[in-house]
Protein backbone atom coordinates (compact mmCIF):
# COMPACT_ATOMS: atom_id res chain seq x y z
CA UNK A 1 -3.45 9.23 -7.22
CA UNK A 2 -2.16 11.76 -4.55
CA UNK A 3 -1.48 10.21 -1.19
CA UNK A 4 -0.89 12.18 1.93
CA UNK A 5 -0.41 11.70 5.56
CA UNK A 6 -1.95 14.13 8.22
CA UNK A 7 -2.64 14.58 11.79
CA UNK A 8 -5.92 13.47 13.24
CA UNK A 9 -8.74 15.99 13.39
CA UNK A 10 -11.85 15.99 15.45
CA UNK A 11 -13.61 15.27 12.12
CA UNK A 12 -11.97 11.86 12.29
CA UNK A 13 -13.90 10.52 15.18
CA UNK A 14 -16.17 8.35 13.21
CA UNK A 15 -13.15 6.62 11.23
CA UNK A 16 -11.36 6.07 14.64
CA UNK A 17 -14.75 4.70 16.08
CA UNK A 18 -15.15 2.25 13.17
CA UNK A 19 -11.54 1.05 13.18
CA UNK A 20 -11.02 0.76 16.95
CA UNK A 21 -14.32 -1.11 17.26
CA UNK A 22 -13.83 -3.71 14.62
CA UNK A 23 -13.63 -7.00 16.27
CA UNK A 24 -11.59 -8.42 13.27
CA UNK A 25 -8.88 -6.02 14.12
CA UNK A 26 -8.68 -6.91 17.90
CA UNK A 27 -6.83 -10.08 17.02
CA UNK A 28 -3.87 -8.35 15.52
CA UNK A 29 -3.59 -5.54 18.05
CA UNK A 30 -3.13 -4.97 21.63
CA UNK A 31 -6.79 -3.92 22.27
CA UNK A 32 -9.73 -6.35 22.52
CA UNK A 33 -12.47 -4.23 23.80
CA UNK A 34 -14.71 -1.48 22.23
CA UNK A 35 -14.12 2.26 22.89
CA UNK A 36 -16.70 4.74 23.40
CA UNK A 37 -17.28 7.86 21.27
CA UNK A 38 -16.30 9.88 24.42
CA UNK A 39 -12.89 8.13 24.97
CA UNK A 40 -11.94 8.45 21.40
CA UNK A 41 -12.95 12.18 21.24
CA UNK A 42 -10.66 12.67 24.37
CA UNK A 43 -7.90 10.73 22.86
CA UNK A 44 -7.90 13.06 19.56
CA UNK A 45 -8.38 16.19 21.90
CA UNK A 46 -5.49 15.30 24.20
CA UNK A 47 -2.85 13.91 21.75
CA UNK A 48 -0.15 16.41 21.20
CA UNK A 49 1.12 14.80 17.94
CA UNK A 50 4.52 14.79 19.54
CA UNK A 51 5.76 11.34 19.52
CA UNK A 52 8.38 12.18 22.36
CA UNK A 53 5.56 13.24 24.52
CA UNK A 54 2.75 10.73 23.57
CA UNK A 55 5.05 7.89 22.62
CA UNK A 56 2.88 7.31 19.70
CA UNK A 57 1.78 8.99 16.52
CA UNK A 58 -1.43 8.46 14.61
CA UNK A 59 -1.61 9.58 11.08
CA UNK A 60 -4.78 9.69 8.69
CA UNK A 61 -3.94 8.35 5.19
CA UNK A 62 -5.55 10.34 2.50
CA UNK A 63 -6.09 9.66 -1.21
CA UNK A 64 -6.83 12.69 -3.19
CA UNK A 65 -8.17 14.33 -0.23
CA UNK A 66 -10.40 11.29 0.75
CA UNK A 67 -9.76 9.42 4.05
CA UNK A 68 -8.39 6.15 3.27
CA UNK A 69 -7.05 4.64 6.66
CA UNK A 70 -4.83 5.08 9.66
CA UNK A 71 -1.16 4.58 10.13
CA UNK A 72 0.31 4.45 13.68
CA UNK A 73 3.65 4.46 15.33
CA UNK A 74 3.47 3.18 18.92
CA UNK A 75 5.54 1.78 21.57
CA UNK A 76 8.24 4.33 20.52
CA UNK A 77 11.58 4.07 22.38
CA UNK A 78 13.81 6.91 21.47
CA UNK A 79 16.60 5.39 23.40
CA UNK A 80 16.73 2.43 21.20
CA UNK A 81 15.49 4.30 18.24
CA UNK A 82 12.59 2.01 17.39
CA UNK A 83 8.85 2.01 17.08
CA UNK A 84 6.15 -0.50 16.43
CA UNK A 85 3.86 0.36 13.50
CA UNK A 86 0.38 -0.59 12.27
CA UNK A 87 -1.69 0.44 9.33
CA UNK A 88 -5.47 -0.08 8.56
CA UNK A 89 -6.55 0.88 4.95
CA UNK A 90 -10.33 0.97 4.26
CA UNK A 91 -11.57 -1.81 2.06
CA UNK A 92 -12.21 0.34 -0.79
CA UNK A 93 -8.72 1.64 -1.02
CA UNK A 94 -7.06 -1.81 -0.70
CA UNK A 95 -5.16 -3.40 -3.54
CA UNK A 96 -4.39 -0.08 -5.20
CA UNK A 97 -0.85 0.60 -3.80
CA UNK A 98 -2.08 2.94 -1.04
CA UNK A 99 -0.59 1.06 1.82
CA UNK A 100 2.79 0.78 0.21
CA UNK A 101 3.08 4.27 -0.65
CA UNK A 102 1.78 5.59 2.65
CA UNK A 103 4.29 3.23 4.50
CA UNK A 104 7.13 4.62 2.43
CA UNK A 105 6.34 8.04 3.19
CA UNK A 106 6.12 7.19 6.93
CA UNK A 107 9.69 5.53 6.63
CA UNK A 108 11.02 8.67 5.04
CA UNK A 109 9.70 10.66 7.97
CA UNK A 110 11.01 8.07 10.48
CA UNK A 111 14.50 8.27 8.97
CA UNK A 112 14.89 12.06 8.36
CA UNK A 113 12.98 13.53 11.39
CA UNK A 114 12.73 10.92 14.05
CA UNK A 115 16.21 9.15 13.22
CA UNK A 116 14.84 5.75 13.93
CA UNK A 117 17.05 2.80 13.37
CA UNK A 118 14.10 0.26 12.84
CA UNK A 119 10.28 -0.17 12.91
CA UNK A 120 8.65 -3.45 13.33
CA UNK A 121 5.17 -4.89 13.33
CA UNK A 122 3.31 -8.09 14.40
CA UNK A 123 1.35 -9.56 11.45
CA UNK A 124 -0.82 -12.84 11.54
CA UNK A 125 0.98 -15.51 9.83
CA UNK A 126 -2.32 -16.18 7.73
CA UNK A 127 -2.80 -12.65 6.79
CA UNK A 128 -1.07 -13.19 3.60
CA UNK A 129 -1.84 -9.84 1.77
CA UNK A 130 -0.29 -7.99 4.77
CA UNK A 131 2.72 -10.42 5.02
CA UNK A 132 3.49 -9.73 1.36
CA UNK A 133 3.02 -6.08 1.78
CA UNK A 134 5.45 -5.78 4.54
CA UNK A 135 8.02 -8.08 2.74
CA UNK A 136 7.67 -6.19 -0.33
CA UNK A 137 8.84 -2.97 1.54
CA UNK A 138 11.89 -4.86 2.84
CA UNK A 139 10.69 -6.04 6.17
CA UNK A 140 12.33 -9.43 7.40
CA UNK A 141 9.86 -11.80 9.01
CA UNK A 142 10.74 -14.09 12.19
CA UNK A 143 7.81 -16.58 12.95
CA UNK A 144 6.63 -16.49 16.35
CA UNK A 145 4.41 -19.58 17.39
CA UNK A 146 1.08 -19.15 19.12
CA UNK A 147 1.55 -15.53 19.57
CA UNK A 148 -2.06 -14.23 19.05
CA UNK A 149 -5.12 -15.74 20.60
CA UNK A 150 -8.32 -15.03 19.03
CA UNK A 151 -10.54 -16.27 21.81
CA UNK A 152 -10.70 -19.85 20.35
CA UNK A 153 -7.10 -20.60 19.28
CA UNK A 154 -3.56 -19.50 19.33
CA UNK A 155 -2.21 -18.33 15.90
CA UNK A 156 1.34 -17.82 14.68
CA UNK A 157 2.47 -14.28 14.07
CA UNK A 158 5.25 -12.88 11.89
CA UNK A 159 7.45 -10.36 13.58
CA UNK A 160 8.23 -7.96 10.81
CA UNK A 161 11.36 -5.77 11.06
CA UNK A 162 12.77 -3.16 9.15
CA UNK A 163 16.19 -1.54 9.55
CA UNK A 164 16.04 2.10 8.29
């Protein structure tokens, strides 16, 4: 299985539309509203793929040339040498080691090119597969109570932190 990371292309608009408009993902991110095709097309067209300019970097995860998901660095703070990260792997590619290998590739890039000191992520405490994934990669978890609101109730989150 050959896993690679690449910059977003205009052809990735449909993937981005599906991921960004999935209500199940809204509870774990900072956005909770749908995005239009137009807005997402503009995002892809206007991103420079320069994390210093955009303060974020969105990469497409591919498995044997097939799109498998998205991997993000956001809230990039060069002064403090840290960034928040997020990952979405399409269901048909889950439980195959894709996320772990893609994240390892990202961390190598963060160390060697961006010279980051740490990456972090917010993971719902009840998302056991994601918590296990992050911990298997060496992340340390700190429980934060009532951090995520799903429209009905507050949920605890694990603040996952990895020192590179």
